[in-house]
Amino acid sequence: MGVKVVGEQLPNMPWQDRPAGCSDVLWRYDNNPIIPRDLLPTSNSIFNSAVVPFEDGYAGVFRVDNKAREMKIHAGFSSNALDWTIDPEPIDFVCSDEEVGTFVYGYDPRVCWIEDRYYVTWCNGYHGPTIGAAYTYDFQAFYQLENAFLPFNRNGVLFPRKIGGRYGMLSRPSDNGHTPFGDIFYSQSPDMEYWGRHRQVMAAAHGWQSTKIGAGPIPIETSEGWLMIYHGVLTSCNGFVYSMGAALLDLEEPWKVLYRGRPYLMSPQRDYECVGDVPNVVFPCAALVDAPSGRLAVYYGAADTVTGVAFGTVADIVAFVKDNAL
Amino acid sequence: MGVKVVGEQLPNMPWQDRPAGCSDVLWRYDNNPIIPRDLLPTSNSIFNSAVVPFEDGYAGVFRVDNKAREMKIHAGFSSNALDWTIDPEPIDFVCSDEEVGTFVYGYDPRVCWIEDRYYVTWCNGYHGPTIGAAYTYDFQAFYQLENAFLPFNRNGVLFPRKIGGRYGMLSRPSDNGHTPFGDIFYSQSPDMEYWGRHRQVMAAAHGWQSTKIGAGPIPIETSEGWLMIYHGVLTSCNGFVYSMGAALLDLEEPWKVLYRGRPYLMSPQRDYECVGDVPNVVFPCAALVDAPSGRLAVYYGAADTVTGVAFGTVADIVAFVKDNAL
Amino acid sequence: MGVKVVGEQLPNMPWQDRPAGCSDVLWRYDNNPIIPRDLLPTSNSIFNSAVVPFEDGYAGVFRVDNKAREMKIHAGFSSNALDWTIDPEPIDFVCSDEEVGTFVYGYDPRVCWIEDRYYVTWCNGYHGPTIGAAYTYDFQAFYQLENAFLPFNRNGVLFPRKIGGRYGMLSRPSDNGHTPFGDIFYSQSPDMEYWGRHRQVMAAAHGWQSTKIGAGPIPIETSEGWLMIYHGVLTSCNGFVYSMGAALLDLEEPWKVLYRGRPYLMSPQRDYECVGDVPNVVFPCAALVDAPSGRLAVYYGAADTVTGVAFGTVADIVAFVKDNAL
Amino acid sequence: MGVKVVGEQLPNMPWQDRPAGCSDVLWRYDNNPIIPRDLLPTSNSIFNSAVVPFEDGYAGVFRVDNKAREMKIHAGFSSNALDWTIDPEPIDFVCSDEEVGTFVYGYDPRVCWIEDRYYVTWCNGYHGPTIGAAYTYDFQAFYQLENAFLPFNRNGVLFPRKIGGRYGMLSRPSDNGHTPFGDIFYSQSPDMEYWGRHRQVMAAAHGWQSTKIGAGPIPIETSEGWLMIYHGVLTSCNGFVYSMGAALLDLEEPWKVLYRGRPYLMSPQRDYECVGDVPNVVFPCAALVDAPSGRLAVYYGAADTVTGVAFGTVADIVAFVKDNAL
Amino acid sequence: MGVKVVGEQLPNMPWQDRPAGCSDVLWRYDNNPIIPRDLLPTSNSIFNSAVVPFEDGYAGVFRVDNKAREMKIHAGFSSNALDWTIDPEPIDFVCSDEEVGTFVYGYDPRVCWIEDRYYVTWCNGYHGPTIGAAYTYDFQAFYQLENAFLPFNRNGVLFPRKIGGRYGMLSRPSDNGHTPFGDIFYSQSPDMEYWGRHRQVMAAAHGWQSTKIGAGPIPIETSEGWLMIYHGVLTSCNGFVYSMGAALLDLEEPWKVLYRGRPYLMSPQRDYECVGDVPNVVFPCAALVDAPSGRLAVYYGAADTVTGVAFGTVADIVAFVKDNAL
Amino acid sequence: MGVKVVGEQLPNMPWQDRPAGCSDVLWRYDNNPIIPRDLLPTSNSIFNSAVVPFEDGYAGVFRVDNKAREMKIHAGFSSNALDWTIDPEPIDFVCSDEEVGTFVYGYDPRVCWIEDRYYVTWCNGYHGPTIGAAYTYDFQAFYQLENAFLPFNRNGVLFPRKIGGRYGMLSRPSDNGHTPFGDIFYSQSPDMEYWGRHRQVMAAAHGWQSTKIGAGPIPIETSEGWLMIYHGVLTSCNGFVYSMGAALLDLEEPWKVLYRGRPYLMSPQRDYECVGDVPNVVFPCAALVDAPSGRLAVYYGAADTVTGVAFGTVADIVAFVKDNAL
């Protein structure tokens, strides 16, 4: 199939083929979860994880809730993208402004390479949740920027290149609790400090994505548009159920939705996705893509407790979204 | 024991006896769940299931939520009532009135043989949930009738014969969300089109049935009264817990409760009942009864994800209700 | 203007002309409120009032809340439609069925002449609010019928003639509290006992009618369609605000809206509408129409405390609705 | 007293002196309300009003809710700042971007002269309330800019000059309903298009300002700091009560509060403030200041229905805030 | 009528007779409100007021909310019980224990003479509202005791003599907000420090007292039992409505209700009761009784803003309660 | 380590050592759960369990919910503290006062030896949950005392000796539902009948204990202070998560917190803790301590369904709390 993916070749990635008899677009890694909840002696859970190729292997930032159930962000490294070493200490952001740099809580990070450095965005506590931002060259030193928005906001996800000469970010305006609503917006910035030109991208819809939605991995640039994998939430009488789906956005005006998948790509069905600190959650935060082959590995939090991986191909997801558009 | 059951003999039913040492009134089938969530390639879950004897085997209508988490109703067939083939396409109801026939969503069906045909009732989306109605002769063509009530209503369950010359239906007035209250009412109709003479049957009570209640299988006519198996809901700090219990209703005035069981018959305790899209749900929608022997198989949705079966006898349930009356 | 109104000539009605300088479609009676809250020694308030021509004067049924704040329905009489005598005792409905006839509470009555008698409908307590129904020939003896619907329902309003050979009723499905939503539906009955063929008429919309809506007076048959005056509710941060507006419904298929007014006809602005047991309420329950002249008097509850009258003409309202349609 | 006020002399202002025996810091104009609810034939209410000196008289933008209870913004003019002519048509903003310029609803405007033009900010509907922005030279043509923030936000109030080389705006992050919380934040922009460097200014505190707070008139520059008049909300068991108070902010770092008044300056006490569409509201949106004399007139919405004026002096308010600091 | 009242003769009380034509049990003083909201320069409102005979006149403690809307308690004096002088400073309680004596907020006081001193109880802030207690001999020095209960509690009302050898107090367990429920309980103490033997007295019932109830004045000892005047709350769609009613309690076991009035004695109907900081409130906190004549004056807060008085006789109230018992 | 523990030596306790490689302060018993949900034929679940040394073995009182989901308290006995026999009948409390002694519901018991007898406290239904109290000498006859407090209260836990000459009890003021808040208070009594001198001990804090907290086992007297093991609750979007932690309280003024652990000691992570009637609950109610060795066994309810045991040492917990203080 002719879907072209922008990007690099991935090193050392132990891909797993689709199991025989499986017709799903995404299939889970056999050895899920790849990161157990207690990888660190002090960790309660390690889940929403943002990984990228780094040097000749991989690096990432990870949501680590400690045994006080405090939400922190840690850096980590891997040679094969599946076996991870996580720094036992949280990231200590360098910030020149005490008001901004005072750490309250941080969770659900994303990492995005733009031009010359890795940007990290996360849900940052500043009189409520908003989008924190920082950059790093080496996953050792992280330089914190201004928060992108006023509270209350979550799921800030950057695009991997400037669009129309400006940085682009997806996010979800929220409230201060377990927000029961939420759409995806697109915002722009000339300098990563001041943000504006906000556009609604898509609203919560129905079924698995009827309560709220939020962007997941860094959007993947393809010949068919930006492939956005995102989570959607359904409210059952016993709480929220988080599934993941996908949509294609216009390459130059990413607030325009070209196609949006009606069914989910994956919903919580395995024990490690259904049982844990928050039952029934699959929450994607990153995807590794091997551009030449179009192979893809989605990293997702499971039950807000552990980290899993699912495999697939960009071409299959694109076809699925177009063939099953909402 | 002298409880007489009105009805037929069941064909080809692989009954399972009470396990040694088990003192419960109902016992689960060894091979539960009998219908997995992914029996269809497009299904997210198949659970609240309404089965009846049909020709020399069995037929049924099934709640099938697809992977968009849209709620649909499918027909299915089985020779032995345990192994089911389900039509991959939802039922396409024939309806002469577009306003009524436009399908919005449908769930939690029941099927009831009355006189010369099978009636199907279900929770039908029409500006909110109400009770949809249809009939079929062959489980191929389904002819949709007027909705029985104004919204908001759920759990519409017909009686298998006219009472006092009129059709009878149980239902639960509801609101438009995850209704936190709800009693069972009885309504009457001369023609299955116009309904009236509404009577309250029983209210939510305490313990396992303290939040709301709703009728389950078609009531079973016995010499002791109508045996109504129903679900009851308790609200824990982590959401609703659905159990099942039973009551006996007056044969000629079914809105009069003769006995109502204080304990539940069965509560969610097995993994497939406690873990799934909605944890902690057993939700009965049908019962097959072998009239000569009084044996009974209750079909129930488990965790809003799969379908299970539990065995017992009418006589035991009747005795249990009378001996443990509220 | 050529709007024809179906109906009779009214006797002894002291009409009041539009005040000079007033451009409103409806104007209030100078001596409002016409019924004070303490007309009876035991009354806390007398407000939502349903009046009709009767013999050579007028009769009506009235919502009277007593000083225990219990909601009751009383009959009353007037020679000129403005000065009322109200029976100090609530109506004692004759009912052959104790289950239906046991009075729990009753409020917000409407009265409708059909063929040979006056029908009364009201919000009747039966395990929650539903639509009670009765008829009378003389406003002395009232014969109670079956409740029209299952709970929860309010604002049941009959049409003054059969349509398509069946009785027609508007109502609003509700919940069991101060319902924060609600649309108008149309239901049909061959016999005033069994009801079906339910159709949605119109939903809450925006502005003054953005929270919920409910039919008010008996619809007025005109050459332009059924003129339905109804209330709409807006939710401010200090509670509900009840205004009144109008729409035109198709004569033979009254669930089809021909025109619906975007602005309100009247909102609570006078002291007796803004201050009282429930501030900011005008709630129409009846209209007297003089068919030959098209003059009209709307009776409405003010602040859930007293009863007011507003004057106008059918032609002006029809023109207003058509010229300012939503 | 030595408080110096930055600004111009006001023309033609009919000041009213403090009534004898009155010890309040602010006193109401004798002829309140100055703008009745029905100044326009189509208006339901005219209240939160933003006025400025213009040419040799005054101009302003006004919240006008029409009789459909739709929220619009109108321009208006006055020679003496008390008698107003309001354009019967809403402002038709010129906007080059359809996505931004599509008018959904607008309310609670403010007007601020900066350098060479009048900026208007208001609560603008864009997938929820956010801060709309526009400018005008003549109150005839209004040129709409990008919305300043993501939803949900209200009470966007500009500073009358750049601070630290950047435009400054106060606002209150909100949710999508009758928000029951809310603090004042300060945001900065190099260009009125991109906003960042968000700082919390002050939180809801206690008493009259315990639920939420929001900036009112354009801050007044004085030798003691920026004088910010703002509203505070207390939640009684019968809803929100809106009062007004004041604080002094640092001139160069306005997110630093120098003094904040513990008591309110004015609370709803007069009939036109206590009775109306929303009882118990005084909501300041503008202040006219005569710099040489320090006299001041605060314009405020009353009961969300009409517009009132209160008089005082900057020096008295400053002294009051400093002497009664929280 | 033969109802005997225990107590003293009142000095200098300007009684007002029942107005001609009035059939109500209680009638309002002509010059209501007797205490305006701004009697003190710093007061926002003065309402729930507890008055007692003192020396040859009267003294009392008063809820005074200042213009910061902080809730404080002040002492006051009067020669004729209608014209009051209120101390501009709040009461400064003497307390040996800093933890208890730290004043957070105080409201809704009651005063009760027992044996040799005046006890004051009020709603006292200590990690939520609870019942504060103190005593005074002279209304100059007030000695604070331990809080009677754990939070959350309101409306603590002492009995004027020991019963069964123990002090008795009525109170209402509450939550930490605008509690939407609440019954009256009776608690006992050997020493005014330790409380126990808690008994429920009466629950919220229906109509005007369907949401919650709370004791008002010190119970009045009569030959028919303790006459308890209390407030009841009804929840309308626009908030709480506070009315007052009465009940008779057993003299020796006051948790036993002898009679309880079904209708209210008085509901908010006058402008000063319907319009103010909290619309629709009459809230009784004290009653002066002239024992020889049985005349009584009830002091009540109106609209949470001002203080009113209503007159009546103990015999009439007793008869009313017995003749209209719930 | 030098922590001294006050108490006795335990008989026949099959201690289990810390598993190799485990660094947790507490470790679970290998054969958990020690009490299955269906130990009794009528039990739905047996969980929050209070055990003490008794004679030459152990006794306890247990929360047993039956299959009607009614909450009862049963006595039980064990020779080794792990294998339990539970009385199939609930405890029948002897009570001289019918008002107090009428059993409504009882749950979450604790047992405390003081001086000469075992005191039982539990959450007792009396117009809402409050703290019931009783004593026994032999776990056969239980003598019920007055309820300690007014409703609403839960988690009443006695201290094992008088402090300052008075009995001491911890408890948590609550509301009448699934309370979403709650702090621990300390109350005192000269006689186990009257309670006063209430002091707040500690509030809900953050992380795992951010919603509410409640005392668990009887506090353990050590040379470092009272060791209080307690539960804390975090609210996820899918409900409450109950973990357990510890704090040290001052020996003579136990309302003073010396140290409070920031991380939890144990959170729900095993299947039997995460899956059951209430997912994600570990709820400690008792601890057996072997004073000479400092070994300790914590008894806790798991998933509100079964009973588990975890082992550790007092010294380790004390060190953990001091080294990881909040």
mmCIF file of C-alpha atoms in Angstrom, chain F residues 157-319:
data_model
loop_
_atom_site.group_PDB
_atom_site.id
_atom_site.type_symbol
_atom_site.label_atom_id
_atom_site.label_comp_id
_atom_site.label_asym_id
_atom_site.label_seq_id
_atom_site.Cartn_x
_atom_site.Cartn_y
_atom_site.Cartn_z
ATOM 1 C CA VAL F 157 -11.079 3.056 67.465
ATOM 2 C CA LEU F 158 -10.326 2.945 71.200
ATOM 3 C CA PHE F 159 -6.946 3.284 72.869
ATOM 4 C CA PRO F 160 -5.888 0.290 74.992
ATOM 5 C CA ARG F 161 -5.505 2.313 78.163
ATOM 6 C CA LYS F 162 -6.801 5.507 79.679
ATOM 7 C CA ILE F 163 -4.774 8.567 78.812
ATOM 8 C CA GLY F 164 -4.814 11.518 81.191
ATOM 9 C CA GLY F 165 -7.325 9.594 83.226
ATOM 10 C CA ARG F 166 -9.829 9.303 80.389
ATOM 11 C CA TYR F 167 -10.752 6.807 77.744
ATOM 12 C CA GLY F 168 -9.624 7.877 74.313
ATOM 13 C CA MET F 169 -11.201 7.177 70.955
ATOM 14 C CA LEU F 170 -10.278 8.009 67.409
ATOM 15 C CA SER F 171 -13.083 8.467 64.903
ATOM 16 C CA ARG F 172 -13.942 10.063 61.606
ATOM 17 C CA PRO F 173 -16.888 12.453 61.277
ATOM 18 C CA SER F 174 -18.657 11.555 58.045
ATOM 19 C CA ASP F 175 -21.806 12.177 56.094
ATOM 20 C CA ASN F 176 -24.610 9.779 55.353
ATOM 21 C CA GLY F 177 -23.311 8.378 52.049
ATOM 22 C CA HIS F 178 -20.025 7.274 50.549
ATOM 23 C CA THR F 179 -18.408 10.247 52.270
ATOM 24 C CA PRO F 180 -15.904 11.985 49.978
ATOM 25 C CA PHE F 181 -13.980 13.649 52.806
ATOM 26 C CA GLY F 182 -12.941 12.851 56.359
ATOM 27 C CA ASP F 183 -10.311 13.552 58.999
ATOM 28 C CA ILE F 184 -9.327 11.644 62.153
ATOM 29 C CA PHE F 185 -10.379 13.176 65.478
ATOM 30 C CA TYR F 186 -9.618 12.218 69.071
ATOM 31 C CA SER F 187 -12.330 12.284 71.738
ATOM 32 C CA GLN F 188 -12.219 11.642 75.462
ATOM 33 C CA SER F 189 -14.520 10.205 78.077
ATOM 34 C CA PRO F 190 -14.424 9.777 81.837
ATOM 35 C CA ASP F 191 -16.828 6.847 81.712
ATOM 36 C CA MET F 192 -17.348 5.436 78.200
ATOM 37 C CA GLU F 193 -20.745 7.125 78.160
ATOM 38 C CA TYR F 194 -20.132 10.854 77.767
ATOM 39 C CA TRP F 195 -17.612 12.040 75.240
ATOM 40 C CA GLY F 196 -15.982 15.424 74.798
ATOM 41 C CA ARG F 197 -12.751 17.390 74.456
ATOM 42 C CA HIS F 198 -12.680 16.605 70.789
ATOM 43 C CA ARG F 199 -9.433 17.328 68.975
ATOM 44 C CA GLN F 200 -8.549 17.048 65.359
ATOM 45 C CA VAL F 201 -5.644 14.629 64.932
ATOM 46 C CA MET F 202 -4.909 14.710 61.269
ATOM 47 C CA ALA F 203 -6.593 15.671 58.028
ATOM 48 C CA ALA F 204 -6.669 13.962 54.697
ATOM 49 C CA ALA F 205 -3.474 14.929 52.990
ATOM 50 C CA HIS F 206 -2.382 14.069 49.498
ATOM 51 C CA GLY F 207 -1.699 11.157 47.222
ATOM 52 C CA TRP F 208 -2.994 7.839 48.546
ATOM 53 C CA GLN F 209 -4.633 9.600 51.515
ATOM 54 C CA SER F 210 -6.058 12.638 49.720
ATOM 55 C CA THR F 211 -9.782 11.952 49.976
ATOM 56 C CA LYS F 212 -10.254 10.713 53.531
ATOM 57 C CA ILE F 213 -8.520 8.775 56.263
ATOM 58 C CA GLY F 214 -9.643 6.558 59.121
ATOM 59 C CA ALA F 215 -7.975 4.773 61.998
ATOM 60 C CA GLY F 216 -7.531 1.027 61.632
ATOM 61 C CA PRO F 217 -6.195 -1.309 64.344
ATOM 62 C CA ILE F 218 -6.064 -0.407 68.025
ATOM 63 C CA PRO F 219 -3.064 1.933 68.331
ATOM 64 C CA ILE F 220 0.099 0.143 69.464
ATOM 65 C CA GLU F 221 1.953 1.663 72.372
ATOM 66 C CA THR F 222 5.675 1.950 71.750
ATOM 67 C CA SER F 223 8.548 3.839 73.203
ATOM 68 C CA GLU F 224 8.291 6.151 70.180
ATOM 69 C CA GLY F 225 4.634 6.988 70.612
ATOM 70 C CA TRP F 226 1.350 5.401 69.644
ATOM 71 C CA LEU F 227 1.738 3.598 66.365
ATOM 72 C CA MET F 228 -1.472 4.213 64.448
ATOM 73 C CA ILE F 229 -2.030 2.151 61.320
ATOM 74 C CA TYR F 230 -4.812 3.723 59.253
ATOM 75 C CA HIS F 231 -6.411 3.614 55.874
ATOM 76 C CA GLY F 232 -6.321 6.402 53.344
ATOM 77 C CA VAL F 233 -8.462 6.864 50.280
ATOM 78 C CA LEU F 234 -7.620 8.253 46.866
ATOM 79 C CA THR F 235 -10.397 9.008 44.392
ATOM 80 C CA SER F 236 -9.654 7.795 40.893
ATOM 81 C CA CYS F 237 -12.026 8.344 37.992
ATOM 82 C CA ASN F 238 -13.263 4.848 38.705
ATOM 83 C CA GLY F 239 -13.913 5.224 42.415
ATOM 84 C CA PHE F 240 -12.175 5.004 45.758
ATOM 85 C CA VAL F 241 -8.832 3.235 46.284
ATOM 86 C CA TYR F 242 -8.137 2.210 49.889
ATOM 87 C CA SER F 243 -4.506 1.811 50.997
ATOM 88 C CA MET F 244 -2.961 1.597 54.450
ATOM 89 C CA GLY F 245 -0.261 3.716 56.092
ATOM 90 C CA ALA F 246 0.998 4.616 59.541
ATOM 91 C CA ALA F 247 1.709 7.506 61.902
ATOM 92 C CA LEU F 248 3.127 8.030 65.364
ATOM 93 C CA LEU F 249 1.054 9.939 67.916
ATOM 94 C CA ASP F 250 2.179 11.525 71.151
ATOM 95 C CA LEU F 251 1.794 9.120 74.068
ATOM 96 C CA GLU F 252 0.061 11.535 76.416
ATOM 97 C CA GLU F 253 -1.601 13.859 73.906
ATOM 98 C CA PRO F 254 -2.469 11.501 71.098
ATOM 99 C CA TRP F 255 -4.036 14.286 69.017
ATOM 100 C CA LYS F 256 -0.513 15.496 68.376
ATOM 101 C CA VAL F 257 1.102 13.805 65.418
ATOM 102 C CA LEU F 258 4.810 13.125 65.874
ATOM 103 C CA TYR F 259 5.441 11.542 62.489
ATOM 104 C CA ARG F 260 3.191 10.592 59.629
ATOM 105 C CA GLY F 261 4.289 8.398 56.770
ATOM 106 C CA ARG F 262 4.176 9.951 53.344
ATOM 107 C CA PRO F 263 4.064 6.688 51.347
ATOM 108 C CA TYR F 264 1.555 3.967 52.010
ATOM 109 C CA LEU F 265 2.589 0.744 53.719
ATOM 110 C CA MET F 266 0.510 -1.361 51.387
ATOM 111 C CA SER F 267 -1.884 -0.719 48.534
ATOM 112 C CA PRO F 268 -4.280 -3.063 46.730
ATOM 113 C CA GLN F 269 -2.176 -4.965 44.223
ATOM 114 C CA ARG F 270 -3.082 -8.646 44.470
ATOM 115 C CA ASP F 271 -6.040 -10.104 42.641
ATOM 116 C CA TYR F 272 -8.026 -10.692 45.826
ATOM 117 C CA GLU F 273 -7.490 -7.042 46.758
ATOM 118 C CA CYS F 274 -8.312 -5.629 43.313
ATOM 119 C CA VAL F 275 -11.242 -7.845 42.321
ATOM 120 C CA GLY F 276 -14.337 -8.376 44.471
ATOM 121 C CA ASP F 277 -17.390 -6.559 45.710
ATOM 122 C CA VAL F 278 -15.454 -3.301 45.965
ATOM 123 C CA PRO F 279 -12.317 -3.361 43.813
ATOM 124 C CA ASN F 280 -9.059 -1.903 45.099
ATOM 125 C CA VAL F 281 -9.479 -2.032 48.853
ATOM 126 C CA VAL F 282 -7.093 -2.949 51.642
ATOM 127 C CA PHE F 283 -8.709 -1.942 54.908
ATOM 128 C CA PRO F 284 -6.881 -2.741 58.167
ATOM 129 C CA CYS F 285 -8.986 -3.310 61.287
ATOM 130 C CA ALA F 286 -6.695 -5.140 63.678
ATOM 131 C CA ALA F 287 -3.097 -5.987 64.408
ATOM 132 C CA LEU F 288 -1.666 -8.728 66.577
ATOM 133 C CA VAL F 289 1.624 -7.763 68.154
ATOM 134 C CA ASP F 290 4.085 -10.014 69.876
ATOM 135 C CA ALA F 291 5.575 -7.518 72.305
ATOM 136 C CA PRO F 292 8.857 -9.253 73.095
ATOM 137 C CA SER F 293 9.851 -9.703 69.467
ATOM 138 C CA GLY F 294 8.007 -6.744 68.019
ATOM 139 C CA ARG F 295 6.517 -8.966 65.320
ATOM 140 C CA LEU F 296 3.190 -7.877 64.010
ATOM 141 C CA ALA F 297 0.360 -9.267 61.878
ATOM 142 C CA VAL F 298 -2.071 -6.813 60.307
ATOM 143 C CA TYR F 299 -5.567 -8.102 59.530
ATOM 144 C CA TYR F 300 -7.255 -6.361 56.669
ATOM 145 C CA GLY F 301 -10.308 -6.591 54.498
ATOM 146 C CA ALA F 302 -9.508 -7.145 50.829
ATOM 147 C CA ALA F 303 -11.843 -5.827 48.118
ATOM 148 C CA ASP F 304 -14.563 -5.697 50.784
ATOM 149 C CA THR F 305 -14.855 -9.429 50.172
ATOM 150 C CA VAL F 306 -12.260 -11.506 52.002
ATOM 151 C CA THR F 307 -9.786 -11.202 54.874
ATOM 152 C CA GLY F 308 -6.031 -11.083 54.451
ATOM 153 C CA VAL F 309 -3.022 -10.893 56.738
ATOM 154 C CA ALA F 310 0.261 -9.065 56.298
ATOM 155 C CA PHE F 311 3.367 -9.494 58.455
ATOM 156 C CA GLY F 312 6.033 -7.085 59.616
ATOM 157 C CA THR F 313 7.674 -5.659 62.693
ATOM 158 C CA VAL F 314 6.818 -2.656 64.781
ATOM 159 C CA ALA F 315 10.376 -1.454 64.589
ATOM 160 C CA ASP F 316 10.401 -1.479 60.815
ATOM 161 C CA ILE F 317 7.170 0.452 60.585
ATOM 162 C CA VAL F 318 8.314 3.004 63.120
ATOM 163 C CA ALA F 319 11.544 3.485 61.220
#
